[in-house]
Short mmCIF file of C-alpha atoms in Angstrom, two decimals:
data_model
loop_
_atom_site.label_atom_id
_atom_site.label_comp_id
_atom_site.label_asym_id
_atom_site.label_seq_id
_atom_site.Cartn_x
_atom_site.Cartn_y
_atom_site.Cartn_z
CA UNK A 16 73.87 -27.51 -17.92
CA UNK A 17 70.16 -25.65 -18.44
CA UNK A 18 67.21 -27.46 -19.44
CA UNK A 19 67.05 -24.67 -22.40
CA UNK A 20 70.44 -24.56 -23.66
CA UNK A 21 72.65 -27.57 -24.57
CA UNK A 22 76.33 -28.25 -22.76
CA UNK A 23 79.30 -30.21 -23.61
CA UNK A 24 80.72 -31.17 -20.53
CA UNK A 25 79.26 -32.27 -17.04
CA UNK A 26 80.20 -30.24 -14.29
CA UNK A 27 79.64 -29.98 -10.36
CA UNK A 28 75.83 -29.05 -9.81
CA UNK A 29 74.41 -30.30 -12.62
CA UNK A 30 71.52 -32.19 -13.14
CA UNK A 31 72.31 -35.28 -15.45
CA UNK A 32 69.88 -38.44 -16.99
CA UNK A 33 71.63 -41.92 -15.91
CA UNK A 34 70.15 -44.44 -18.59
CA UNK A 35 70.48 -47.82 -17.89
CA UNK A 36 68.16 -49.10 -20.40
CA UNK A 37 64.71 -47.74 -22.19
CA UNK A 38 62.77 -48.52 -19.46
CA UNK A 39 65.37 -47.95 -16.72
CA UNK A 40 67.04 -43.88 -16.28
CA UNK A 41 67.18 -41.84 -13.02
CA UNK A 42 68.19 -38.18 -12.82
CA UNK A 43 70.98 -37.31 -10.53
CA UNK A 44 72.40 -34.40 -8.89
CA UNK A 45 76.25 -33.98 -9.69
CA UNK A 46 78.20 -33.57 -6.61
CA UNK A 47 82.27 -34.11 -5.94
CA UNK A 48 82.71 -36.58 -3.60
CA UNK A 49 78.81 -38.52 -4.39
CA UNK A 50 78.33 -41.78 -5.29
CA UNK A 51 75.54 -43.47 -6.64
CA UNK A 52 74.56 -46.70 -6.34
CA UNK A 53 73.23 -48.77 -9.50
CA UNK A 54 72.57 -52.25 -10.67
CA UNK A 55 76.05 -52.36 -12.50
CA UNK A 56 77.59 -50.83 -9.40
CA UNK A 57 78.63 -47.35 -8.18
CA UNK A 58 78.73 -44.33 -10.32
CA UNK A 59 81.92 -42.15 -8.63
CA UNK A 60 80.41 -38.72 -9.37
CA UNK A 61 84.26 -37.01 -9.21
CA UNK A 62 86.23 -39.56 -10.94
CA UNK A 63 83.11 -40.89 -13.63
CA UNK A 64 81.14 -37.90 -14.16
CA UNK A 65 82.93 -34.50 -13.64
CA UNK A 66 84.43 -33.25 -16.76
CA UNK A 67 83.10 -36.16 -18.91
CA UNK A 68 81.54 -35.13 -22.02
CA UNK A 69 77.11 -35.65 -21.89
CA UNK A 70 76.32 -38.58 -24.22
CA UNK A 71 79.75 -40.64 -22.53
CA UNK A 72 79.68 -44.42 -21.88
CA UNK A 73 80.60 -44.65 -17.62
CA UNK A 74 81.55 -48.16 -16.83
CA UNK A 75 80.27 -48.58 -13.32
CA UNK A 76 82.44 -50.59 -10.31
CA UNK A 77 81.08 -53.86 -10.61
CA UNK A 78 82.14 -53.91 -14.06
CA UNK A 79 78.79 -53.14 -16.03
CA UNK A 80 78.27 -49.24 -17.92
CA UNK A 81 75.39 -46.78 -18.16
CA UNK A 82 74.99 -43.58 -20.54
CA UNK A 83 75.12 -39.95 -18.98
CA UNK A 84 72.31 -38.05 -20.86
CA UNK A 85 71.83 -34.23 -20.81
CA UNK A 86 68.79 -33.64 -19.61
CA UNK A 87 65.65 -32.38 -22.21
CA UNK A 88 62.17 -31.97 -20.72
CA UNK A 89 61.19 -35.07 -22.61
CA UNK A 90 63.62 -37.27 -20.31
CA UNK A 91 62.74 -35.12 -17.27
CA UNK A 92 58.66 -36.01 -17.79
CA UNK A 93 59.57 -39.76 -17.45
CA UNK A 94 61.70 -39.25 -14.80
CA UNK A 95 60.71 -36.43 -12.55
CA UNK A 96 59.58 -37.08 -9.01
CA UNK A 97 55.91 -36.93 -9.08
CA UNK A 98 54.13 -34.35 -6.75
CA UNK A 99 51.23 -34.64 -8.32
CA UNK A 100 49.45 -36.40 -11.63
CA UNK A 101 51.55 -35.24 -14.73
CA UNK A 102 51.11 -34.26 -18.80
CA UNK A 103 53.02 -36.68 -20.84
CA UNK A 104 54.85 -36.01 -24.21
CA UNK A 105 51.61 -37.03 -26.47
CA UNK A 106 49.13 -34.33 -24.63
CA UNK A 107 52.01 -31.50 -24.32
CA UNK A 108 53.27 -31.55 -28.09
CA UNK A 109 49.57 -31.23 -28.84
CA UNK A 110 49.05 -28.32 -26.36
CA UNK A 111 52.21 -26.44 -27.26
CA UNK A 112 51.29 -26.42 -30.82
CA UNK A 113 47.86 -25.77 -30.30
CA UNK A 114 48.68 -22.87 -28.35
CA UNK A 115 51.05 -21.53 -31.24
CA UNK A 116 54.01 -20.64 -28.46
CA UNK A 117 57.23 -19.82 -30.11
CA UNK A 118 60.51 -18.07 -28.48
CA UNK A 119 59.44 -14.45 -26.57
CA UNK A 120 55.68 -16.09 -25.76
CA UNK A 121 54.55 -14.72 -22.78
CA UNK A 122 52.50 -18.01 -20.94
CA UNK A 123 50.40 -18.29 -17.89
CA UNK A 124 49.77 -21.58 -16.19
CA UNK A 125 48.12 -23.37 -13.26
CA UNK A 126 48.81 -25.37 -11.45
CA UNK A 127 52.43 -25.81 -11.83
CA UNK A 128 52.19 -29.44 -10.04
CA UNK A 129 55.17 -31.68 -11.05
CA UNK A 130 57.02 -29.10 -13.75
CA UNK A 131 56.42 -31.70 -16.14
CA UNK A 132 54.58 -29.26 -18.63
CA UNK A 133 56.37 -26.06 -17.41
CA UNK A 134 59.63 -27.18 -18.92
CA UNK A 135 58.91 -27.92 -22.19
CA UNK A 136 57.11 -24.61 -22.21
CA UNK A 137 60.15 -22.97 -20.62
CA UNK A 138 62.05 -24.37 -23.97
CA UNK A 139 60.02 -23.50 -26.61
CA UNK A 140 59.77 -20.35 -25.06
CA UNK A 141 63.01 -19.39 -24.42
CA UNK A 142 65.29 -17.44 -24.57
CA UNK A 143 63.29 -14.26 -24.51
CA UNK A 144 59.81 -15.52 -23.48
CA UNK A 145 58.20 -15.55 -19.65
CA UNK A 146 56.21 -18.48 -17.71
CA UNK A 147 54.01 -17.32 -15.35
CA UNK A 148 53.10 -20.29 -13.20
CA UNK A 149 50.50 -20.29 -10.12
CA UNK A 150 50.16 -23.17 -7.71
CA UNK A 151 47.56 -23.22 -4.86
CA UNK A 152 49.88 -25.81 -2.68
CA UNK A 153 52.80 -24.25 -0.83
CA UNK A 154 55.10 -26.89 -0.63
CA UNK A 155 54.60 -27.47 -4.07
CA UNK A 156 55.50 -24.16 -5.66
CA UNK A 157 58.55 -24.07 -3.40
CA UNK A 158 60.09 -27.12 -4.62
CA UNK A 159 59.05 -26.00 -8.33
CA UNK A 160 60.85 -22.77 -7.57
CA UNK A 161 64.15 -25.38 -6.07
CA UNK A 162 63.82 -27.30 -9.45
CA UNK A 163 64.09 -24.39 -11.83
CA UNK A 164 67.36 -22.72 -10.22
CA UNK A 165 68.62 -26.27 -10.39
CA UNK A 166 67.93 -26.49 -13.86
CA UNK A 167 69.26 -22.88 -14.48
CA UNK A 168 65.59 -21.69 -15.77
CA UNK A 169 64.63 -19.45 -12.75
CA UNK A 170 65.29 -16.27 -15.29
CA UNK A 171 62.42 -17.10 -17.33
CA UNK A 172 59.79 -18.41 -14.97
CA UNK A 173 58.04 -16.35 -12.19
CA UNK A 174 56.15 -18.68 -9.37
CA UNK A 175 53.21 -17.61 -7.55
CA UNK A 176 51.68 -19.99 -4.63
CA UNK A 177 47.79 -18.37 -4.79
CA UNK A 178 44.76 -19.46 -5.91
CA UNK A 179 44.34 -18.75 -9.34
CA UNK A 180 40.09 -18.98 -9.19
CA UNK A 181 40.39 -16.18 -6.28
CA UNK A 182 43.77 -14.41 -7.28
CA UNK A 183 44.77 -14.72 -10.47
CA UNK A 184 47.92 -15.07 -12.28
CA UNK A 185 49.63 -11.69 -10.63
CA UNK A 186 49.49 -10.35 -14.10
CA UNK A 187 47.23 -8.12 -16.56
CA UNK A 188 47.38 -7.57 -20.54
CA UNK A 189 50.54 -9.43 -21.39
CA UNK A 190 50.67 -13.09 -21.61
CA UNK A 191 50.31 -14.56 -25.61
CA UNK A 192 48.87 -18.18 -24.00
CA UNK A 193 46.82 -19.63 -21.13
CA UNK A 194 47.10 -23.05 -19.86
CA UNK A 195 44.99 -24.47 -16.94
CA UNK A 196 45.15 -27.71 -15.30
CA UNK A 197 42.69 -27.50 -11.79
CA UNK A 198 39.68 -29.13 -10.69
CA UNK A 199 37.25 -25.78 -12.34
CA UNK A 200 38.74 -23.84 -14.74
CA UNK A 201 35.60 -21.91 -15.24
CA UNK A 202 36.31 -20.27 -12.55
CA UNK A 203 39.21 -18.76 -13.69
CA UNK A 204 38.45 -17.89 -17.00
CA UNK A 205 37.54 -14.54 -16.19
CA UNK A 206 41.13 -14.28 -14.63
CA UNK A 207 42.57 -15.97 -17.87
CA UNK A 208 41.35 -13.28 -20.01
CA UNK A 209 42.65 -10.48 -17.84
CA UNK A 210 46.13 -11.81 -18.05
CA UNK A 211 45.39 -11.89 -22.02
CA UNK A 212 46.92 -9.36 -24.05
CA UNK A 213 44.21 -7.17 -25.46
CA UNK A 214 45.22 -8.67 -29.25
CA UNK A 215 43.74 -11.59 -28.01
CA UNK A 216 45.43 -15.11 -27.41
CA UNK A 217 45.35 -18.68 -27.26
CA UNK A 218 43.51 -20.52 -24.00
CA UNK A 219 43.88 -24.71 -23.15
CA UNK A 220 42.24 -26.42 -20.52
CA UNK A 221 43.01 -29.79 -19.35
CA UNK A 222 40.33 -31.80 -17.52
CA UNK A 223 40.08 -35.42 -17.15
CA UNK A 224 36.09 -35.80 -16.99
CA UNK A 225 33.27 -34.30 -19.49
CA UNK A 226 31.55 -32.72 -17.04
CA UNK A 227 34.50 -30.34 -16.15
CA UNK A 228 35.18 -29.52 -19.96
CA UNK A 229 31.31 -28.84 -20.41
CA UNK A 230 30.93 -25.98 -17.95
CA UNK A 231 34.41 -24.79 -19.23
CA UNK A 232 33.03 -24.73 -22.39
CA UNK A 233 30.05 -22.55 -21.24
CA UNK A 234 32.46 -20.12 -19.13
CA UNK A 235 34.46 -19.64 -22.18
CA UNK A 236 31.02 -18.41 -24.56
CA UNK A 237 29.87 -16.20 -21.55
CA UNK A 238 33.24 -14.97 -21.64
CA UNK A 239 33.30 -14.10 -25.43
CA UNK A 240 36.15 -16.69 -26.36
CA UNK A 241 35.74 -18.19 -30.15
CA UNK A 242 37.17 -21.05 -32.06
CA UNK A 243 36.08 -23.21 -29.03
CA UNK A 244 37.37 -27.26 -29.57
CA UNK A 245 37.80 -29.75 -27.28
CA UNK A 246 39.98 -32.75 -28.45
CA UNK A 247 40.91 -35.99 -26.74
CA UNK A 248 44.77 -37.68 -27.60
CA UNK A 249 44.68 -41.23 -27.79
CA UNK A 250 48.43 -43.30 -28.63
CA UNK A 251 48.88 -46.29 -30.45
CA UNK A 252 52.36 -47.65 -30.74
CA UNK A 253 52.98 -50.86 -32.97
CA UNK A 254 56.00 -52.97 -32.16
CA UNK A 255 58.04 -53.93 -35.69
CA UNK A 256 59.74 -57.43 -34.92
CA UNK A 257 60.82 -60.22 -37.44
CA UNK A 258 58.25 -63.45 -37.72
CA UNK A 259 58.37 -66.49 -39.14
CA UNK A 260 54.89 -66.85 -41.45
CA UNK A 261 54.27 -70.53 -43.28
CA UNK A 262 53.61 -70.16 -46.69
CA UNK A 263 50.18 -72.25 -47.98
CA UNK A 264 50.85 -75.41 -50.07
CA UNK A 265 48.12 -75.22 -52.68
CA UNK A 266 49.50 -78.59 -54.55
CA UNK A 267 51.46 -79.37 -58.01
CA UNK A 268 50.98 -76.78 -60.51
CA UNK A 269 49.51 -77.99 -63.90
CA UNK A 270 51.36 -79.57 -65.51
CA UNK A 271 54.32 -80.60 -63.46
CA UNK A 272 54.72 -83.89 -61.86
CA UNK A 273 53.09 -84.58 -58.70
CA UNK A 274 55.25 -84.21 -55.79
CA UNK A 275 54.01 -83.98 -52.33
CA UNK A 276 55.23 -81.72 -50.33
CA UNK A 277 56.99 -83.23 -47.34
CA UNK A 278 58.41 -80.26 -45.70
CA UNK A 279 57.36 -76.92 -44.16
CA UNK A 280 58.21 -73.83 -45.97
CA UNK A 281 57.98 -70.63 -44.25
CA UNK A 282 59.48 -67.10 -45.32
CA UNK A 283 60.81 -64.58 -42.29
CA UNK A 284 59.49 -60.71 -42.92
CA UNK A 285 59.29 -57.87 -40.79
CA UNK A 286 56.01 -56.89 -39.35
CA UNK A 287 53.66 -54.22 -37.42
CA UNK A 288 51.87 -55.62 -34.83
CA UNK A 289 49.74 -53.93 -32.93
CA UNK A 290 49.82 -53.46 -28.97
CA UNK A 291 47.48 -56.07 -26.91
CA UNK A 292 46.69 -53.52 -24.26
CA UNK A 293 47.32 -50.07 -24.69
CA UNK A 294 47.03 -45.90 -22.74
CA UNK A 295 43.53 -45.20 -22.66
CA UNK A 296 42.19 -41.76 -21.84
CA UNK A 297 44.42 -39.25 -19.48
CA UNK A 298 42.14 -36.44 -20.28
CA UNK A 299 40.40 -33.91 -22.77
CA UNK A 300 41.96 -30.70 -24.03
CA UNK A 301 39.59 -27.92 -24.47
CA UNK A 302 41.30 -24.82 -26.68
CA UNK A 303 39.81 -21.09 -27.40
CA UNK A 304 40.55 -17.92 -28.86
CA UNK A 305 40.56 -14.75 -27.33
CA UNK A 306 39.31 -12.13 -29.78
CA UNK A 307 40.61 -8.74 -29.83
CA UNK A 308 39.25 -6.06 -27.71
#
């Protein structure tokens, strides 16, 4: 099992996605000899989960079943334990786009926080590419570093515990992309465009409140950066159910006899319907341009 490269079968030490319904799934450690207690009863990790195939149906002891998923970093953001606030799917396909990373990228982020970003750049990435990641709270890098062996990614991610305003990202002239996510990036974008290769390079910063993304936005002229956008990612999902709509009686039509209508006609169609409430702002996403030295 690896977070970047798809497996068949579910063996001992792998991490694996127990879904019990859309809004129900918790990741588990496999272990011979575990258990793990559900709703629908226990999952027997050596009997239920070892050598089953990812994907398979596991009825559980009190009768009831779950799905074993492989994990993907889009199942790992809603499920992850959270050290910190996280990036959701909506913001990171926008910033891995934006950002133009492919396989071999080079990438340097901060603060690593949760993981919840690092993985998905850790797949698109792979299996040539290189995460650089830098976060200022101790405990925090060491579990990220205890999450990526787990997930058998360690190879392509380095983990610094610094501070990136003060220290940097360890590294000069090499990475293709830039992400930041701290309380003031301008202070690091001279450190950013250090770490830049001297072709130039994509740079994202993520910061919940205007005031942070204006003085980013000024760091980033001072520093010579170009193409300079900042972009805000709103989601809107409509729910498409089957209703039951009356149709109008608008009386006899000319000509024909004049029957009343004594009964209620209706037709059933499918419909959009948009959400009463719905995610507001998590934060804006400010992208530049390195030009070449």
């Amino acid at each position: 099992m690896s977070f970047v490269e798809y497996s068949e079968i579910i063996q001992e030490g792998d991490v694996v996605i127990i879904f019990l319904g859309h809004e129900s799934m918790m990741p588990i450690k496999v272990q011979s000899g575990a258990q793990t207690q559900t709703r629908y009863g226990v999952i027997r990790h050596s009997s239920d989960l070892i050598g089953q195939r990812f994907g398979s149906k596991v009825t559980c002891s009190k009768g009831g079943w779950v799905y074993v998923l492989h994990p993907t970093p889009e199942l790992w953001t809603v499920n992850l334990p959270h050290r910190t606030q996280i990036l959701y799917t909506t913001d990171i396909a926008n910033i891995t786009l934006m950002l133009e990373l492919k396989p071999g990228s080079v990438v340097c982020e901060s603060g690593t926080g949760s993981g919840s970003l690092s993985h998905s750049i850790l797949r698109t990435i792979a299996p040539t590419g290189h995460l650089h990641t830098v976060e200022f709270h101790a405990q925090r890098a060491e579990k990220a570093m205890q999450e990526f062996k787990e997930h058998k990614v360690s190879h392509l991610v380095t983990v610094r515990n610094q501070d990136v305003c003060k220290d940097g990202f360890g590294i000069t002239a090499i990475a293709d992309a830039v992400f930041l996510d701290i309380p003031s990036p301008w202070e690091a974008i001279t450190h950013a465009k250090s770490a830049m290769k001297r072709k130039g390079g994509r740079l994202c910063s993520f910061s919940p409140c205007i005031e942070q993304v204006q003085r980013t936005c000024e760091a980033l002229l001072d520093h010579g950066f170009e193409e300079i956008c900042t972009l805000e990612v709103l989601l809107r999902v409509h729910d498409v159910r089957t209703v039951s709509l009356p149709l109008p009686d608008f009386g006899p039509e000319e000509g024909s006899a004049d029957i009343p209508n004594t009964g209620n006609t209706s037709v059933i169609c499918r419909t959009a319907t948009p959400p009463r409430e719905m995610a507001g702002h998590t934060g804006y996403l400010t992208f530049a341009t390195k030009p070449r030295d």
